[in-house]
């Protein structure tokens, strides 16, 4: 059975999307699976499902647990981690650039660099300046990329997530089957490798 | 470092608790870790946190996903599975017996047999007759056990779950640290094995 692509649906504000973004490309390559980067806006998707507040932002024992779980998972994997002082961070422009970059060989580099800026460096990722700094750091010409990233495709992508049944991030989709959460990446890759 | 016990907090109505119950004792034994069975009532805990409806019962894409995820996980592990025709099932008496049995060598046998009745055989687990059938099936004298299982400890156990920060089931607790979900069993066992 030939390998199927793995669609990686993620949001730059999502801590578990950070965990998955940092490892998805390496693990997929090891199995001969192509990663399709699928940035979308988790907020509108969750709001439409009656969950307007991220469980990370809702407070209480579950939020405490989730922050702890992400931190200890980063420690175990040797990933940097700083709990963002602002959560969730606005990142619409970064999502637009990721959408534009999805077919480029530097898509993974860009997405990981945005994640590191948010979840390791604890710096804002919403402004044009911030996205330009990230682009320059991976060797891309900021103005050229930003000018090419104005196409209105992000809303359509977010609607597509809803049609697929996505309700959280990260979600991996392989041949129409959903795998929710960084914990399901291995299962998704097994399904994709065929 | 000597091994610490692994406290396994579960509810007989919880599908992911079923997944964990069927493997926790074998995996713990392989690491020299003792399992403390901790039955509690998930419903009151979640209701107190503002989540009165199980995500399995709430409908929508997340519920669809969760049912699918449990089914495919059972298939992968060679576990039986029938989506219960009644959900969640009342199981207060079964929880009381499990509380009584927690210090007995047949605690695991009883808990697994209740889970199989609910999630494989799709039969009710709430009545005295049902619990008696389960007890007889594992070689215990039903009347003697049922008469010994009337002590009022279940509410205290449920309150203890809340104090520990438990917000879902299954939850594993090792030395005060929480590990939520069947997916975290391996991590919990690593922590317990020391």
GROMACS .gro file of C-alpha atoms in nm:
model
  388
    1UNK     CA    1   0.000   0.000   0.000
    2UNK     CA    2   0.156   0.334  -0.097
    3UNK     CA    3   0.184   0.592   0.178
    4UNK     CA    4  -0.091   0.853   0.211
    5UNK     CA    5  -0.016   1.211   0.309
    6UNK     CA    6  -0.072   1.316   0.668
    7UNK     CA    7  -0.267   1.641   0.698
    8UNK     CA    8  -0.151   1.824   1.010
    9UNK     CA    9  -0.419   2.066   1.129
   10UNK     CA   10  -0.282   2.312   1.382
   11UNK     CA   11  -0.315   2.657   1.534
   12UNK     CA   12  -0.015   2.866   1.638
   13UNK     CA   13  -0.178   2.943   1.972
   14UNK     CA   14  -0.227   2.580   2.072
   15UNK     CA   15   0.031   2.431   2.313
   16UNK     CA   16  -0.026   2.074   2.199
   17UNK     CA   17   0.007   2.193   1.839
   18UNK     CA   18   0.351   2.321   1.940
   19UNK     CA   19   0.445   1.975   2.068
   20UNK     CA   20   0.330   1.813   1.745
   21UNK     CA   21   0.481   2.073   1.513
   22UNK     CA   22   0.826   2.016   1.654
   23UNK     CA   23   0.828   1.646   1.571
   24UNK     CA   24   0.579   1.576   1.293
   25UNK     CA   25   0.811   1.630   0.998
   26UNK     CA   26   1.094   1.417   1.134
   27UNK     CA   27   0.871   1.127   1.234
   28UNK     CA   28   0.681   1.142   0.905
   29UNK     CA   29   1.001   1.142   0.699
   30UNK     CA   30   1.119   0.834   0.886
   31UNK     CA   31   0.808   0.654   0.761
   32UNK     CA   32   0.812   0.796   0.410
   33UNK     CA   33   0.498   1.001   0.477
   34UNK     CA   34   0.442   1.352   0.338
   35UNK     CA   35   0.315   1.619   0.577
   36UNK     CA   36   0.052   1.862   0.453
   37UNK     CA   37   0.061   2.165   0.681
   38UNK     CA   38  -0.294   2.278   0.754
   39UNK     CA   39  -0.302   2.601   0.956
   40UNK     CA   40  -0.649   2.699   1.074
   41UNK     CA   41  -0.809   2.918   1.338
   42UNK     CA   42  -0.911   2.699   1.630
   43UNK     CA   43  -1.104   2.972   1.808
   44UNK     CA   44  -1.392   3.002   1.559
   45UNK     CA   45  -1.412   2.624   1.525
   46UNK     CA   46  -1.446   2.574   1.900
   47UNK     CA   47  -1.682   2.869   1.938
   48UNK     CA   48  -1.911   2.720   1.675
   49UNK     CA   49  -1.918   2.399   1.879
   50UNK     CA   50  -2.020   2.583   2.194
   51UNK     CA   51  -1.674   2.598   2.352
   52UNK     CA   52  -1.575   2.964   2.330
   53UNK     CA   53  -1.291   2.938   2.586
   54UNK     CA   54  -0.978   2.727   2.547
   55UNK     CA   55  -0.947   2.465   2.824
   56UNK     CA   56  -0.606   2.620   2.890
   57UNK     CA   57  -0.770   2.955   2.958
   58UNK     CA   58  -1.072   2.829   3.150
   59UNK     CA   59  -0.895   2.794   3.484
   60UNK     CA   60  -0.960   2.520   3.737
   61UNK     CA   61  -0.791   2.183   3.783
   62UNK     CA   62  -0.805   2.085   3.416
   63UNK     CA   63  -0.624   2.399   3.303
   64UNK     CA   64  -0.364   2.351   3.578
   65UNK     CA   65  -0.314   1.995   3.462
   66UNK     CA   66  -0.283   2.081   3.093
   67UNK     CA   67  -0.014   2.344   3.153
   68UNK     CA   68   0.177   2.099   3.371
   69UNK     CA   69   0.139   1.821   3.115
   70UNK     CA   70   0.278   2.031   2.831
   71UNK     CA   71   0.572   2.146   3.045
   72UNK     CA   72   0.670   1.796   3.153
   73UNK     CA   73   0.631   1.663   2.798
   74UNK     CA   74   0.867   1.933   2.669
   75UNK     CA   75   1.116   1.841   2.942
   76UNK     CA   76   1.097   1.474   2.850
   77UNK     CA   77   1.152   1.551   2.480
   78UNK     CA   78   1.427   1.806   2.534
   79UNK     CA   79   1.211   2.088   2.395
   80UNK     CA   80   1.228   2.441   2.523
   81UNK     CA   81   0.924   2.570   2.706
   82UNK     CA   82   0.801   2.894   2.858
   83UNK     CA   83   0.439   2.932   2.956
   84UNK     CA   84   0.325   3.224   2.739
   85UNK     CA   85   0.258   3.539   2.939
   86UNK     CA   86  -0.025   3.612   2.696
   87UNK     CA   87  -0.262   3.333   2.600
   88UNK     CA   88  -0.386   3.268   2.347
   89UNK     CA   89  -0.181   3.499   2.126
   90UNK     CA   90  -0.325   3.656   1.814
   91UNK     CA   91  -0.160   3.500   1.513
   92UNK     CA   92  -0.386   3.560   1.214
   93UNK     CA   93  -0.107   3.695   0.993
   94UNK     CA   94   0.124   3.407   1.085
   95UNK     CA   95  -0.155   3.166   0.988
   96UNK     CA   96  -0.193   3.345   0.653
   97UNK     CA   97   0.178   3.310   0.584
   98UNK     CA   98   0.169   2.944   0.688
   99UNK     CA   99  -0.118   2.892   0.447
  100UNK     CA  100   0.084   3.051   0.169
  101UNK     CA  101   0.392   2.850   0.269
  102UNK     CA  102   0.216   2.515   0.290
  103UNK     CA  103   0.337   2.413  -0.056
  104UNK     CA  104   0.688   2.546  -0.003
  105UNK     CA  105   0.982   2.341   0.121
  106UNK     CA  106   1.027   2.588   0.408
  107UNK     CA  107   0.675   2.541   0.550
  108UNK     CA  108   0.801   2.335   0.842
  109UNK     CA  109   1.085   2.573   0.918
  110UNK     CA  110   0.846   2.867   0.930
  111UNK     CA  111   0.587   2.694   1.146
  112UNK     CA  112   0.843   2.568   1.395
  113UNK     CA  113   1.003   2.912   1.419
  114UNK     CA  114   0.667   3.076   1.496
  115UNK     CA  115   0.598   2.812   1.761
  116UNK     CA  116   0.938   2.862   1.922
  117UNK     CA  117   0.885   3.238   1.932
  118UNK     CA  118   0.551   3.190   2.111
  119UNK     CA  119   0.622   2.895   2.341
  120UNK     CA  120   0.995   2.921   2.409
  121UNK     CA  121   1.082   3.289   2.371
  122UNK     CA  122   0.742   3.411   2.496
  123UNK     CA  123   0.728   3.687   2.234
  124UNK     CA  124   0.431   3.814   2.039
  125UNK     CA  125   0.362   3.654   1.701
  126UNK     CA  126   0.077   3.873   1.581
  127UNK     CA  127   0.244   4.176   1.426
  128UNK     CA  128   0.387   4.216   1.078
  129UNK     CA  129   0.723   4.290   1.239
  130UNK     CA  130   0.718   3.965   1.435
  131UNK     CA  131   0.633   3.757   1.130
  132UNK     CA  132   0.901   3.940   0.929
  133UNK     CA  133   1.164   3.858   1.192
  134UNK     CA  134   1.064   3.492   1.178
  135UNK     CA  135   1.079   3.487   0.798
  136UNK     CA  136   1.422   3.649   0.794
  137UNK     CA  137   1.545   3.395   1.052
  138UNK     CA  138   1.470   3.109   0.813
  139UNK     CA  139   1.624   3.281   0.512
  140UNK     CA  140   1.307   3.407   0.344
  141UNK     CA  141   1.258   3.761   0.215
  142UNK     CA  142   0.999   3.905   0.455
  143UNK     CA  143   0.834   4.163   0.232
  144UNK     CA  144   0.806   3.932  -0.067
  145UNK     CA  145   0.646   3.658   0.139
  146UNK     CA  146   0.416   3.889   0.331
  147UNK     CA  147   0.297   4.053   0.010
  148UNK     CA  148   0.222   3.709  -0.132
  149UNK     CA  149   0.031   3.599   0.178
  150UNK     CA  150  -0.273   3.821   0.142
  151UNK     CA  151  -0.497   3.575  -0.040
  152UNK     CA  152  -0.821   3.511   0.153
  153UNK     CA  153  -0.789   3.137   0.210
  154UNK     CA  154  -0.773   3.114   0.587
  155UNK     CA  155  -1.146   3.131   0.642
  156UNK     CA  156  -1.203   2.860   0.381
  157UNK     CA  157  -0.942   2.643   0.552
  158UNK     CA  158  -1.111   2.691   0.886
  159UNK     CA  159  -1.448   2.600   0.734
  160UNK     CA  160  -1.285   2.291   0.583
  161UNK     CA  161  -1.164   2.189   0.929
  162UNK     CA  162  -1.521   2.203   1.055
  163UNK     CA  163  -1.648   1.998   0.763
  164UNK     CA  164  -1.385   1.733   0.837
  165UNK     CA  165  -1.510   1.711   1.196
  166UNK     CA  166  -1.209   1.881   1.353
  167UNK     CA  167  -1.294   2.004   1.704
  168UNK     CA  168  -0.948   2.061   1.855
  169UNK     CA  169  -0.583   2.100   1.768
  170UNK     CA  170  -0.366   1.939   1.670
  171UNK     CA  171  -0.566   1.699   1.456
  172UNK     CA  172  -0.409   1.464   1.203
  173UNK     CA  173  -0.623   1.352   0.911
  174UNK     CA  174  -0.532   1.049   0.702
  175UNK     CA  175  -0.768   0.944   0.425
  176UNK     CA  176  -1.062   1.104   0.604
  177UNK     CA  177  -0.989   0.948   0.944
  178UNK     CA  178  -0.920   1.186   1.233
  179UNK     CA  179  -0.653   1.148   1.500
  180UNK     CA  180  -0.690   1.411   1.770
  181UNK     CA  181  -0.401   1.527   1.980
  182UNK     CA  182  -0.025   1.506   1.981
  183UNK     CA  183  -0.067   1.167   2.153
  184UNK     CA  184  -0.221   1.023   1.837
  185UNK     CA  185   0.061   1.119   1.600
  186UNK     CA  186   0.216   0.773   1.601
  187UNK     CA  187  -0.118   0.608   1.526
  188UNK     CA  188  -0.181   0.856   1.245
  189UNK     CA  189   0.159   0.782   1.094
  190UNK     CA  190   0.097   0.409   1.108
  191UNK     CA  191  -0.230   0.467   0.922
  192UNK     CA  192  -0.058   0.693   0.667
  193UNK     CA  193   0.233   0.460   0.602
  194UNK     CA  194  -0.012   0.189   0.495
  195UNK     CA  195   1.449   0.453   4.416
  196UNK     CA  196   1.185   0.208   4.538
  197UNK     CA  197   0.868   0.190   4.334
  198UNK     CA  198   0.568   0.398   4.440
  199UNK     CA  199   0.213   0.270   4.410
  200UNK     CA  200   0.006   0.383   4.116
  201UNK     CA  201  -0.341   0.501   4.216
  202UNK     CA  202  -0.586   0.424   3.936
  203UNK     CA  203  -0.889   0.653   3.958
  204UNK     CA  204  -1.170   0.525   3.740
  205UNK     CA  205  -1.546   0.515   3.687
  206UNK     CA  206  -1.728   0.208   3.555
  207UNK     CA  207  -1.920   0.423   3.307
  208UNK     CA  208  -1.612   0.574   3.145
  209UNK     CA  209  -1.499   0.418   2.813
  210UNK     CA  210  -1.136   0.526   2.851
  211UNK     CA  211  -1.143   0.383   3.206
  212UNK     CA  212  -1.239   0.053   3.045
  213UNK     CA  213  -0.934   0.072   2.819
  214UNK     CA  214  -0.708   0.140   3.115
  215UNK     CA  215  -0.866  -0.114   3.348
  216UNK     CA  216  -0.798  -0.396   3.105
  217UNK     CA  217  -0.422  -0.333   3.098
  218UNK     CA  218  -0.317  -0.146   3.409
  219UNK     CA  219  -0.249  -0.447   3.632
  220UNK     CA  220  -0.043  -0.636   3.376
  221UNK     CA  221   0.169  -0.336   3.279
  222UNK     CA  222   0.220  -0.235   3.642
  223UNK     CA  223   0.326  -0.585   3.743
  224UNK     CA  224   0.584  -0.587   3.465
  225UNK     CA  225   0.743  -0.281   3.628
  226UNK     CA  226   0.706  -0.398   3.987
  227UNK     CA  227   0.445  -0.131   4.059
  228UNK     CA  228   0.144  -0.188   4.286
  229UNK     CA  229  -0.197  -0.073   4.161
  230UNK     CA  230  -0.433   0.094   4.408
  231UNK     CA  231  -0.783   0.071   4.262
  232UNK     CA  232  -0.965   0.398   4.321
  233UNK     CA  233  -1.329   0.382   4.210
  234UNK     CA  234  -1.510   0.714   4.221
  235UNK     CA  235  -1.816   0.878   4.070
  236UNK     CA  236  -1.706   1.091   3.776
  237UNK     CA  237  -2.045   1.254   3.727
  238UNK     CA  238  -2.047   1.462   4.048
  239UNK     CA  239  -1.682   1.559   3.998
  240UNK     CA  240  -1.746   1.688   3.647
  241UNK     CA  241  -2.071   1.855   3.745
  242UNK     CA  242  -1.891   2.044   4.022
  243UNK     CA  243  -1.646   2.170   3.759
  244UNK     CA  244  -1.925   2.297   3.537
  245UNK     CA  245  -1.931   2.003   3.295
  246UNK     CA  246  -2.256   1.823   3.372
  247UNK     CA  247  -2.261   1.619   3.049
  248UNK     CA  248  -2.000   1.361   2.948
  249UNK     CA  249  -1.826   1.454   2.621
  250UNK     CA  250  -1.938   1.111   2.498
  251UNK     CA  251  -2.300   1.208   2.560
  252UNK     CA  252  -2.280   1.566   2.437
  253UNK     CA  253  -2.314   1.484   2.070
  254UNK     CA  254  -2.137   1.665   1.787
  255UNK     CA  255  -1.804   1.591   1.618
  256UNK     CA  256  -1.610   1.543   1.942
  257UNK     CA  257  -1.848   1.275   2.068
  258UNK     CA  258  -1.841   1.103   1.729
  259UNK     CA  259  -1.463   1.109   1.740
  260UNK     CA  260  -1.435   0.973   2.094
  261UNK     CA  261  -1.660   0.674   2.025
  262UNK     CA  262  -1.460   0.599   1.711
  263UNK     CA  263  -1.130   0.638   1.894
  264UNK     CA  264  -1.229   0.393   2.168
  265UNK     CA  265  -1.351   0.139   1.914
  266UNK     CA  266  -1.035   0.150   1.703
  267UNK     CA  267  -0.815   0.133   2.015
  268UNK     CA  268  -0.999  -0.180   2.130
  269UNK     CA  269  -0.949  -0.332   1.785
  270UNK     CA  270  -0.578  -0.254   1.792
  271UNK     CA  271  -0.539  -0.410   2.137
  272UNK     CA  272  -0.753  -0.713   2.068
  273UNK     CA  273  -1.014  -0.604   2.324
  274UNK     CA  274  -1.383  -0.670   2.284
  275UNK     CA  275  -1.603  -0.367   2.227
  276UNK     CA  276  -1.973  -0.289   2.196
  277UNK     CA  277  -2.091   0.067   2.215
  278UNK     CA  278  -2.324   0.060   2.518
  279UNK     CA  279  -2.689   0.098   2.424
  280UNK     CA  280  -2.734   0.294   2.747
  281UNK     CA  281  -2.479   0.561   2.838
  282UNK     CA  282  -2.366   0.633   3.094
  283UNK     CA  283  -2.490   0.336   3.293
  284UNK     CA  284  -2.574   0.365   3.661
  285UNK     CA  285  -2.315   0.175   3.859
  286UNK     CA  286  -2.324   0.306   4.216
  287UNK     CA  287  -2.347  -0.039   4.373
  288UNK     CA  288  -2.064  -0.172   4.157
  289UNK     CA  289  -1.851   0.122   4.269
  290UNK     CA  290  -1.931   0.040   4.633
  291UNK     CA  291  -1.822  -0.319   4.583
  292UNK     CA  292  -1.507  -0.205   4.407
  293UNK     CA  293  -1.433   0.024   4.700
  294UNK     CA  294  -1.474  -0.268   4.938
  295UNK     CA  295  -1.264  -0.492   4.711
  296UNK     CA  296  -0.979  -0.244   4.665
  297UNK     CA  297  -0.765  -0.416   4.929
  298UNK     CA  298  -0.853  -0.766   4.812
  299UNK     CA  299  -0.649  -0.970   4.565
  300UNK     CA  300  -0.957  -1.001   4.341
  301UNK     CA  301  -1.007  -0.625   4.298
  302UNK     CA  302  -0.874  -0.631   3.943
  303UNK     CA  303  -1.077  -0.936   3.848
  304UNK     CA  304  -1.395  -0.771   3.971
  305UNK     CA  305  -1.332  -0.438   3.804
  306UNK     CA  306  -1.244  -0.594   3.470
  307UNK     CA  307  -1.552  -0.818   3.484
  308UNK     CA  308  -1.780  -0.517   3.543
  309UNK     CA  309  -1.615  -0.332   3.256
  310UNK     CA  310  -1.656  -0.628   3.021
  311UNK     CA  311  -2.023  -0.659   3.114
  312UNK     CA  312  -2.079  -0.292   3.030
  313UNK     CA  313  -1.854  -0.240   2.728
  314UNK     CA  314  -1.841  -0.583   2.565
  315UNK     CA  315  -2.164  -0.757   2.662
  316UNK     CA  316  -2.368  -0.433   2.668
  317UNK     CA  317  -2.558  -0.542   2.980
  318UNK     CA  318  -2.669  -0.334   3.276
  319UNK     CA  319  -2.432  -0.311   3.573
  320UNK     CA  320  -2.651  -0.121   3.816
  321UNK     CA  321  -2.869  -0.381   3.983
  322UNK     CA  322  -2.786  -0.606   4.277
  323UNK     CA  323  -2.850  -0.902   4.048
  324UNK     CA  324  -2.597  -0.780   3.793
  325UNK     CA  325  -2.327  -0.724   4.051
  326UNK     CA  326  -2.403  -1.064   4.207
  327UNK     CA  327  -2.358  -1.233   3.868
  328UNK     CA  328  -2.023  -1.061   3.824
  329UNK     CA  329  -1.909  -1.162   4.172
  330UNK     CA  330  -2.009  -1.524   4.116
  331UNK     CA  331  -1.824  -1.523   3.784
  332UNK     CA  332  -1.496  -1.444   3.961
  333UNK     CA  333  -1.550  -1.698   4.238
  334UNK     CA  334  -1.670  -1.466   4.514
  335UNK     CA  335  -1.978  -1.529   4.729
  336UNK     CA  336  -2.221  -1.259   4.612
  337UNK     CA  337  -2.428  -1.214   4.926
  338UNK     CA  338  -2.130  -1.203   5.159
  339UNK     CA  339  -1.952  -0.943   4.949
  340UNK     CA  340  -2.262  -0.733   4.889
  341UNK     CA  341  -2.347  -0.732   5.259
  342UNK     CA  342  -1.992  -0.618   5.334
  343UNK     CA  343  -2.005  -0.340   5.073
  344UNK     CA  344  -2.252  -0.110   5.243
  345UNK     CA  345  -2.003   0.116   5.419
  346UNK     CA  346  -2.043   0.481   5.314
  347UNK     CA  347  -1.702   0.550   5.165
  348UNK     CA  348  -1.783   0.627   4.804
  349UNK     CA  349  -1.873   0.989   4.861
  350UNK     CA  350  -1.551   1.044   5.057
  351UNK     CA  351  -1.353   0.884   4.776
  352UNK     CA  352  -1.521   1.111   4.524
  353UNK     CA  353  -1.441   1.415   4.740
  354UNK     CA  354  -1.082   1.295   4.763
  355UNK     CA  355  -1.065   1.282   4.383
  356UNK     CA  356  -1.168   1.647   4.369
  357UNK     CA  357  -0.909   1.746   4.629
  358UNK     CA  358  -0.640   1.574   4.425
  359UNK     CA  359  -0.740   1.779   4.120
  360UNK     CA  360  -0.900   1.492   3.930
  361UNK     CA  361  -1.127   1.626   3.655
  362UNK     CA  362  -1.170   1.322   3.431
  363UNK     CA  363  -1.128   0.947   3.416
  364UNK     CA  364  -0.914   0.755   3.410
  365UNK     CA  365  -0.655   0.948   3.610
  366UNK     CA  366  -0.339   0.794   3.747
  367UNK     CA  367  -0.183   0.953   4.054
  368UNK     CA  368   0.178   0.887   4.153
  369UNK     CA  369   0.318   1.071   4.453
  370UNK     CA  370   0.070   1.355   4.406
  371UNK     CA  371   0.134   1.399   4.033
  372UNK     CA  372  -0.161   1.346   3.799
  373UNK     CA  373  -0.159   1.164   3.466
  374UNK     CA  374  -0.491   1.203   3.286
  375UNK     CA  375  -0.616   0.951   3.036
  376UNK     CA  376  -0.538   0.601   2.925
  377UNK     CA  377  -0.273   0.755   2.697
  378UNK     CA  378  -0.070   0.862   3.002
  379UNK     CA  379  -0.051   0.516   3.164
  380UNK     CA  380   0.300   0.448   3.041
  381UNK     CA  381   0.427   0.784   3.167
  382UNK     CA  382   0.261   0.722   3.504
  383UNK     CA  383   0.425   0.382   3.530
  384UNK     CA  384   0.767   0.528   3.451
  385UNK     CA  385   0.714   0.781   3.730
  386UNK     CA  386   0.596   0.511   3.968
  387UNK     CA  387   0.880   0.271   3.893
  388UNK     CA  388   1.127   0.540   3.998
   0.00000   0.00000   0.00000
